[in-house]
Coordinates of N, CA and C in Angstrom, one line a residue:
X1 N 120.0 74.6 195.3 CA 119.1 75.8 194.4 C 119.2 75.3 192.8
X2 N 118.8 75.6 192.4 CA 119.0 75.6 190.8 C 119.6 76.3 190.0
X3 N 119.8 76.4 188.6 CA 120.4 77.8 188.2 C 119.3 79.0 187.6
X4 N 118.0 78.5 187.5 CA 116.8 79.7 187.5 C 116.4 81.0 188.8
X5 N 116.7 79.5 190.2 CA 116.2 79.7 191.3 C 117.6 80.7 191.6
X6 N 119.0 80.5 191.3 CA 119.8 81.2 191.6 C 120.3 82.6 191.0
X7 N 119.5 82.8 189.6 CA 119.6 83.9 188.8 C 118.2 84.3 189.4
X8 N 117.4 84.4 189.8 CA 116.3 85.2 190.8 C 117.1 86.0 191.7
X9 N 117.9 84.9 192.3 CA 118.1 85.2 193.2 C 119.5 86.7 193.3
X10 N 120.2 86.4 193.0 CA 121.7 87.6 191.9 C 120.5 88.6 192.0
X11 N 119.1 88.5 190.3 CA 118.6 89.7 190.1 C 117.9 90.2 191.5
X12 N 117.3 89.3 192.7 CA 117.1 90.5 194.2 C 118.1 91.0 195.0
X13 N 119.1 90.5 194.7 CA 120.4 91.2 195.9 C 121.5 91.6 195.7
X14 N 122.3 91.8 196.6 CA 123.0 92.6 195.7 C 124.3 91.5 196.2
X15 N 125.3 91.1 195.9 CA 126.2 90.2 196.2 C 127.6 90.1 195.6
X16 N 128.7 89.8 196.9 CA 130.4 90.2 197.2 C 130.7 88.5 196.2
X17 N 130.1 87.4 195.9 CA 130.8 86.4 195.9 C 130.2 85.4 195.3
X18 N 130.3 83.7 194.5 CA 129.2 83.6 193.7 C 130.2 81.6 193.4
X19 N 130.1 81.1 194.6 CA 130.8 80.1 193.7 C 129.5 78.8 193.4
X20 N 129.2 78.5 192.4 CA 128.7 78.3 191.5 C 129.3 75.5 191.7
X21 N 128.5 75.8 191.2 CA 128.2 74.4 190.2 C 128.5 74.0 189.2
X22 N 129.0 73.6 188.0 CA 129.0 73.9 186.9 C 127.0 73.1 186.3
X23 N 127.2 72.3 187.0 CA 126.1 71.1 186.2 C 124.8 71.3 187.3
X24 N 124.2 72.9 187.4 CA 123.2 72.6 188.4 C 122.3 72.8 187.0
X25 N 120.8 72.1 188.3 CA 119.7 71.2 186.8 C 119.1 73.1 186.6
X26 N 117.7 73.3 185.2 CA 117.6 74.3 185.3 C 118.5 75.3 183.8
X27 N 119.7 75.3 184.6 CA 121.1 76.3 183.4 C 121.5 76.3 184.4
X28 N 122.6 75.6 183.1 CA 123.6 75.4 183.6 C 124.2 76.6 183.7
X29 N 126.0 76.7 184.6 CA 127.1 77.2 186.0 C 127.0 78.5 185.0
X30 N 127.5 77.9 183.3 CA 128.4 78.1 182.9 C 127.3 80.0 182.5
X31 N 125.8 79.6 182.4 CA 125.0 80.3 181.3 C 125.5 81.0 182.4
X32 N 124.8 80.6 183.4 CA 124.6 81.9 185.3 C 125.9 82.7 185.1
X33 N 126.6 82.2 185.0 CA 128.6 83.1 185.3 C 127.9 84.0 184.5
X34 N 127.3 83.2 183.0 CA 127.3 84.9 181.8 C 127.0 85.4 181.9
X35 N 125.7 85.4 183.0 CA 124.3 86.4 183.4 C 125.1 87.2 184.9
X36 N 125.6 86.5 185.2 CA 125.9 87.3 186.2 C 127.2 88.7 185.4
X37 N 128.2 87.8 184.8 CA 128.9 88.5 184.4 C 128.3 90.4 183.9
X38 N 127.5 90.1 183.2 CA 126.7 90.7 182.8 C 126.2 91.4 184.0
X39 N 125.4 91.0 184.4 CA 124.5 92.2 185.1 C 125.7 92.6 186.5
X40 N 126.4 92.0 187.0 CA 127.7 92.0 188.0 C 129.3 92.3 188.1
X41 N 129.8 92.8 186.7 CA 131.1 92.2 186.3 C 131.7 92.8 187.4
X42 N 131.4 92.4 188.5 CA 132.6 92.0 189.5 C 132.7 91.8 190.4
X43 N 132.2 90.6 190.3 CA 131.7 90.1 191.1 C 132.2 88.5 191.3
X44 N 133.1 88.2 191.8 CA 134.0 87.3 191.7 C 133.9 85.8 191.6
X45 N 133.7 85.1 190.9 CA 133.0 83.5 190.5 C 133.9 82.9 190.7
X46 N 133.5 81.8 191.6 CA 133.7 80.4 191.1 C 133.7 79.2 191.9
X47 N 134.4 78.5 190.0 CA 133.2 76.8 190.4 C 134.1 75.7 191.5
X48 N 133.0 75.0 191.6 CA 133.3 74.0 192.1 C 132.5 73.2 191.3
X49 N 134.4 72.4 191.4 CA 132.8 71.2 190.1 C 133.3 69.3 191.3
X50 N 132.4 68.5 191.0 CA 132.7 67.1 191.1 C 134.2 66.6 190.3
X51 N 134.1 65.5 190.7 CA 135.4 64.5 189.9 C 134.9 64.6 188.8
X52 N 133.6 63.8 188.4 CA 132.9 63.3 187.1 C 132.7 64.3 187.0
X53 N 133.0 65.4 187.1 CA 132.8 66.7 186.5 C 133.6 67.2 185.2
X54 N 134.9 67.0 186.3 CA 135.8 67.6 185.9 C 136.2 67.0 184.4
X55 N 136.6 68.0 183.3 CA 137.6 67.8 182.3 C 138.5 68.7 181.8
X56 N 138.7 69.2 181.2 CA 139.8 70.2 180.8 C 138.9 71.7 179.7
X57 N 137.9 71.1 178.6 CA 136.5 71.6 178.6 C 135.7 72.1 179.0
X58 N 135.7 71.6 180.4 CA 134.4 72.2 181.1 C 135.3 72.9 181.9
X59 N 136.4 73.2 182.7 CA 137.1 73.9 182.9 C 137.8 75.8 181.6
X60 N 138.2 75.5 180.4 CA 137.6 76.1 179.4 C 136.2 76.9 179.7
X61 N 135.2 76.1 179.5 CA 133.9 76.8 180.0 C 133.9 77.9 180.5
X62 N 134.6 77.0 181.5 CA 134.0 77.8 182.6 C 134.3 79.4 182.5
X63 N 135.9 79.2 182.3 CA 136.6 80.3 182.2 C 136.4 81.8 181.6
X64 N 136.4 80.8 180.2 CA 135.1 82.4 179.2 C 134.2 82.2 179.8
X65 N 133.3 81.8 180.4 CA 132.4 81.9 180.8 C 132.2 82.9 182.1
X66 N 133.4 83.1 182.5 CA 134.0 84.7 183.5 C 134.6 84.0 185.1
X67 N 134.3 83.0 184.6 CA 135.4 82.2 186.2 C 135.9 82.6 186.8
X68 N 136.3 82.9 187.8 CA 137.9 83.3 188.3 C 138.8 82.8 188.4
X69 N 137.8 81.3 189.4 CA 138.8 79.9 190.1 C 138.0 79.0 189.3
X70 N 138.2 77.6 189.4 CA 138.2 76.9 189.3 C 138.8 75.6 190.2
X71 N 137.8 74.7 191.4 CA 138.0 73.6 192.3 C 137.2 72.7 191.7
X72 N 138.3 71.5 191.7 CA 137.8 69.5 192.0 C 137.6 69.2 192.7
X73 N 136.5 68.6 192.8 CA 136.2 68.2 194.6 C 137.0 66.7 194.3
X74 N 137.7 65.4 194.8 CA 137.4 66.3 196.6 C 138.7 66.8 196.7
X75 N 137.9 67.5 197.5 CA 139.0 68.7 198.2 C 139.0 69.6 199.7
X76 N 139.4 69.5 200.2 CA 139.3 69.8 201.7 C 138.5 71.4 201.5
X77 N 137.8 71.6 202.2 CA 136.7 73.0 202.8 C 137.9 74.2 202.8
X78 N 139.2 73.9 203.4 CA 140.7 74.3 204.2 C 140.9 75.4 201.8
X79 N 141.0 73.8 201.3 CA 141.3 74.9 200.9 C 140.6 76.0 199.9
X80 N 139.2 75.2 199.5 CA 137.9 76.5 199.2 C 138.1 77.7 199.7
X81 N 138.1 77.7 200.8 CA 138.4 79.3 202.2 C 139.3 79.6 201.7
X82 N 140.7 79.0 201.6 CA 141.6 80.0 201.2 C 141.8 79.8 199.6
X83 N 140.9 79.9 198.4 CA 140.8 80.1 197.3 C 139.9 81.7 197.1
X84 N 138.9 81.4 198.0 CA 137.9 82.3 198.4 C 138.2 83.7 199.2
X85 N 139.1 83.4 200.3 CA 140.2 84.6 200.7 C 141.0 85.0 199.7
X86 N 141.6 83.8 199.4 CA 142.7 84.6 197.8 C 142.1 85.9 197.1
X87 N 140.5 85.3 196.5 CA 141.0 85.9 195.5 C 139.7 87.4 196.1
X88 N 139.5 86.6 197.3 CA 138.4 88.0 197.5 C 139.0 89.5 198.3
X89 N 141.1 89.1 198.6 CA 141.8 90.5 198.2 C 142.5 91.4 196.7
X90 N 141.6 91.0 196.1 CA 141.7 91.3 195.0 C 141.0 92.0 194.7
X91 N 139.6 91.6 194.9 CA 137.9 92.3 194.5 C 137.7 93.1 195.7
X92 N 138.6 93.7 196.6 CA 137.6 94.0 197.9 C 137.3 95.6 197.9
X93 N 138.0 96.1 196.6 CA 137.6 97.7 196.7 C 136.5 97.7 195.6
X94 N 136.0 96.7 194.7 CA 134.6 97.6 194.0 C 133.9 97.8 193.8
X95 N 134.3 98.3 193.1 CA 132.6 98.9 193.1 C 130.7 98.4 193.3
X96 N 130.3 98.7 193.9 CA 128.9 97.6 193.5 C 127.9 98.7 193.6
X97 N 126.8 99.0 192.9 CA 126.0 99.8 192.4 C 126.3 100.7 193.6
X98 N 125.3 100.7 195.2 CA 125.1 101.6 195.9 C 126.1 102.9 196.5
X99 N 127.6 102.0 196.3 CA 128.6 102.9 196.2 C 129.2 103.9 195.9
X100 N 128.8 104.4 194.3 CA 128.9 104.9 193.4 C 129.1 106.5 193.7
X101 N 128.5 107.0 194.6 CA 128.3 108.4 194.7 C 128.8 108.6 196.8
X102 N 129.5 109.8 196.9 CA 130.0 109.7 197.9 C 129.6 111.2 198.0
X103 N 129.5 111.1 199.6 CA 129.8 113.2 200.2 C 130.8 112.4 200.8
X104 N 131.3 114.1 200.1 CA 132.3 114.7 201.6 C 133.1 116.2 201.8
X105 N 132.3 116.0 202.5 CA 132.2 117.4 203.6 C 131.5 118.3 201.8
X106 N 132.2 119.3 201.4 CA 131.6 120.4 200.6 C 131.5 119.4 199.0
X107 N 132.0 118.5 199.2 CA 132.6 118.0 197.5 C 131.5 116.8 197.6
X108 N 131.7 116.0 196.2 CA 130.8 114.9 196.0 C 131.6 114.0 194.9
X109 N 131.7 113.0 194.9 CA 133.0 111.9 194.1 C 132.0 111.1 193.2
X110 N 132.4 111.0 191.8 CA 131.1 109.5 191.5 C 131.6 109.2 191.4
X111 N 132.5 107.7 191.7 CA 132.8 107.1 190.9 C 132.6 106.4 189.1
X112 N 131.4 106.4 189.0 CA 131.2 106.0 188.0 C 131.3 107.6 186.8
X113 N 131.3 108.0 187.3 CA 131.7 109.5 185.1 C 132.8 110.0 186.6
X114 N 133.7 109.4 187.0 CA 134.7 109.4 187.1 C 135.1 111.6 188.0
X115 N 134.4 112.2 188.3 CA 134.3 113.1 188.7 C 134.4 113.1 190.3
X116 N 135.0 114.4 190.9 CA 134.4 115.4 192.5 C 134.0 116.4 191.3
X117 N 133.1 117.1 192.4 CA 132.3 118.4 192.0 C 132.2 119.3 193.3
X118 N 131.1 120.0 193.2 CA 130.3 120.8 194.3 C 129.6 121.5 193.1
X119 N 129.4 122.8 193.6 CA 128.5 123.5 193.1 C 129.2 124.4 192.0
X120 N 130.5 124.8 192.8 CA 131.6 126.0 192.0 C 132.4 125.5 191.2
X121 N 132.7 124.2 191.0 CA 133.7 123.1 190.5 C 133.4 121.2 189.7
X122 N 134.3 120.9 188.7 CA 134.0 119.9 188.0 C 134.7 119.1 188.0
X123 N 135.7 118.8 188.8 CA 136.7 117.7 188.4 C 136.8 116.2 187.9
X124 N 137.7 116.5 186.7 CA 137.9 115.3 185.8 C 139.5 114.2 186.6
X125 N 138.1 112.8 187.2 CA 139.4 112.0 187.8 C 140.2 111.1 186.5
X126 N 141.1 110.3 186.6 CA 142.1 109.9 185.6 C 140.9 108.7 186.1
X127 N 141.5 107.5 185.4 CA 140.5 106.4 186.3 C 141.6 105.3 187.7
X128 N 143.5 105.8 187.3 CA 143.8 105.2 188.9 C 143.3 106.6 190.2
X129 N 143.5 107.5 189.5 CA 142.7 108.8 190.6 C 141.8 108.1 191.1
X130 N 140.3 107.7 190.8 CA 138.9 107.6 190.4 C 138.9 105.6 191.7
X131 N 139.7 105.1 190.9 CA 140.4 103.7 191.7 C 140.5 104.7 193.5
X132 N 141.6 104.7 193.2 CA 142.5 104.9 194.7 C 141.7 105.8 195.6
X133 N 140.7 107.1 194.9 CA 139.2 107.4 195.9 C 138.5 106.7 196.5
X134 N 138.3 105.9 195.4 CA 136.9 105.0 196.3 C 137.9 103.6 197.1
X135 N 138.7 103.8 196.8 CA 139.3 103.1 197.7 C 139.5 103.8 199.5
X136 N 140.0 104.6 199.1 CA 139.5 105.7 200.5 C 138.5 105.6 200.7
X137 N 137.3 106.0 199.8 CA 135.8 106.2 200.2 C 135.3 104.5 201.2
X138 N 135.7 103.9 200.0 CA 135.4 102.3 201.2 C 135.7 102.2 202.3
X139 N 136.8 102.5 202.1 CA 137.4 102.2 203.7 C 137.4 103.6 204.7
X140 N 136.4 103.9 205.0 CA 136.0 106.0 205.5 C 136.0 105.3 207.0
X141 N 136.9 106.4 207.5 CA 136.5 106.0 209.0 C 137.6 105.2 209.4
X142 N 138.9 104.2 208.9 CA 139.5 103.4 209.4 C 141.0 103.3 208.5
X143 N 141.6 102.9 209.1 CA 143.2 102.5 208.2 C 143.5 102.1 207.3
X144 N 143.3 103.1 205.4 CA 143.3 102.2 204.9 C 145.4 101.0 204.8
X145 N 145.8 100.2 204.7 CA 147.3 99.7 204.7 C 148.0 100.3 203.6
X146 N 148.9 100.3 203.2 CA 149.5 101.0 201.9 C 149.5 99.9 200.7
X147 N 149.4 98.2 202.2 CA 149.9 97.0 200.8 C 148.3 96.4 200.7
X148 N 146.8 97.3 201.2 CA 145.8 96.8 200.4 C 145.4 97.7 199.8
X149 N 146.1 99.3 199.6 CA 145.8 100.2 198.6 C 146.6 100.0 197.1
X150 N 147.3 99.3 197.3 CA 148.7 99.2 196.1 C 147.9 97.8 195.3
X151 N 147.3 96.1 196.0 CA 146.2 95.9 195.6 C 145.2 95.8 195.3
X152 N 144.2 96.8 195.2 CA 143.1 97.2 194.6 C 143.5 97.9 194.0
X153 N 144.2 98.7 193.9 CA 144.4 99.5 192.7 C 145.4 99.6 192.3
X154 N 146.0 99.2 192.0 CA 147.5 98.8 190.9 C 147.9 97.4 190.9
X155 N 146.5 96.0 191.7 CA 146.7 94.7 191.7 C 147.9 94.0 191.4
X156 N 148.8 95.0 193.0 CA 149.9 94.3 192.6 C 151.2 95.8 193.7
X157 N 152.1 94.9 194.5 CA 152.8 95.5 195.7 C 154.4 95.9 195.2
X158 N 154.0 95.7 193.5 CA 156.1 96.4 193.0 C 156.5 98.0 193.8
X159 N 157.7 97.8 193.8 CA 158.2 99.1 194.1 C 157.3 100.3 193.1
X160 N 157.4 100.0 192.1 CA 157.3 100.8 191.0 C 156.0 101.3 191.4
X161 N 155.3 100.4 191.7 CA 154.4 100.8 191.8 C 153.1 101.7 193.9
X162 N 154.3 101.5 194.0 CA 154.4 101.6 195.3 C 154.8 103.3 195.3
X163 N 155.3 103.5 194.5 CA 156.8 105.5 194.1 C 155.0 105.7 193.0
X164 N 154.4 105.4 191.9 CA 153.0 105.5 191.2 C 152.6 105.7 192.1
X165 N 151.7 105.3 193.4 CA 150.9 105.7 194.2 C 151.1 106.9 195.3
X166 N 152.3 107.0 195.7 CA 153.6 108.2 196.1 C 152.6 109.2 195.5
X167 N 153.1 109.0 193.8 CA 153.0 110.4 193.1 C 151.2 110.4 192.9
X168 N 150.7 109.6 192.8 CA 148.8 109.5 193.4 C 148.3 110.5 194.6
X169 N 149.3 110.0 195.2 CA 148.3 110.6 196.9 C 149.5 111.7 196.9
X170 N 150.8 112.5 196.6 CA 151.0 113.8 196.8 C 150.0 114.2 195.6

C-alpha cells in the first residue's frame, strides 16, 4: 500500500496502531505520520525501515514526525512484536473518539470536557481524575489491575504514583 492509500484508510476507520515504512511511494512515511498525528494523536506509530534506509537523519525525521519507535531491519519478527506490545501498554487507555462519553447509571461522563453530570449537577474533573475514570470506563465489567491503572494514568508504577492514585480513588 502506498502513502496516499494508507492515508485514505486512516480517514475511513479507527486504528489502534500504525506500522509505517519511511520510504513508501506517493507520500513518504514521515508526511503520513504527521497527518496521522494531527488526525489521531493517540495512535502509536512505529517505523520499520530497511538497512539501506536506516540513517541517523531518517530516524530523527521519523521521531520529529511523531514516531514512538523506530526499528531497522534486519531484525526478527519477534523483536517487532515485543516492541509493539511494549508500546501498546503505554497507550492502552488512550481515548478513541467513539469512547469519549460514557453513561454511568444516572450520570454521564464526558472525557473530552472532563465533566461528570446529570440534570441536577455538573462536576469539573482534574486531568488525572478524568484519565483514571476513563481507564475504569474502558475496563467496565472487568477488573482493572492496579499496575495497569498506574501505567495508563501516571505512566509509571513508582510508589509515590501509587500513593497518589490511592488519594484519587479514595
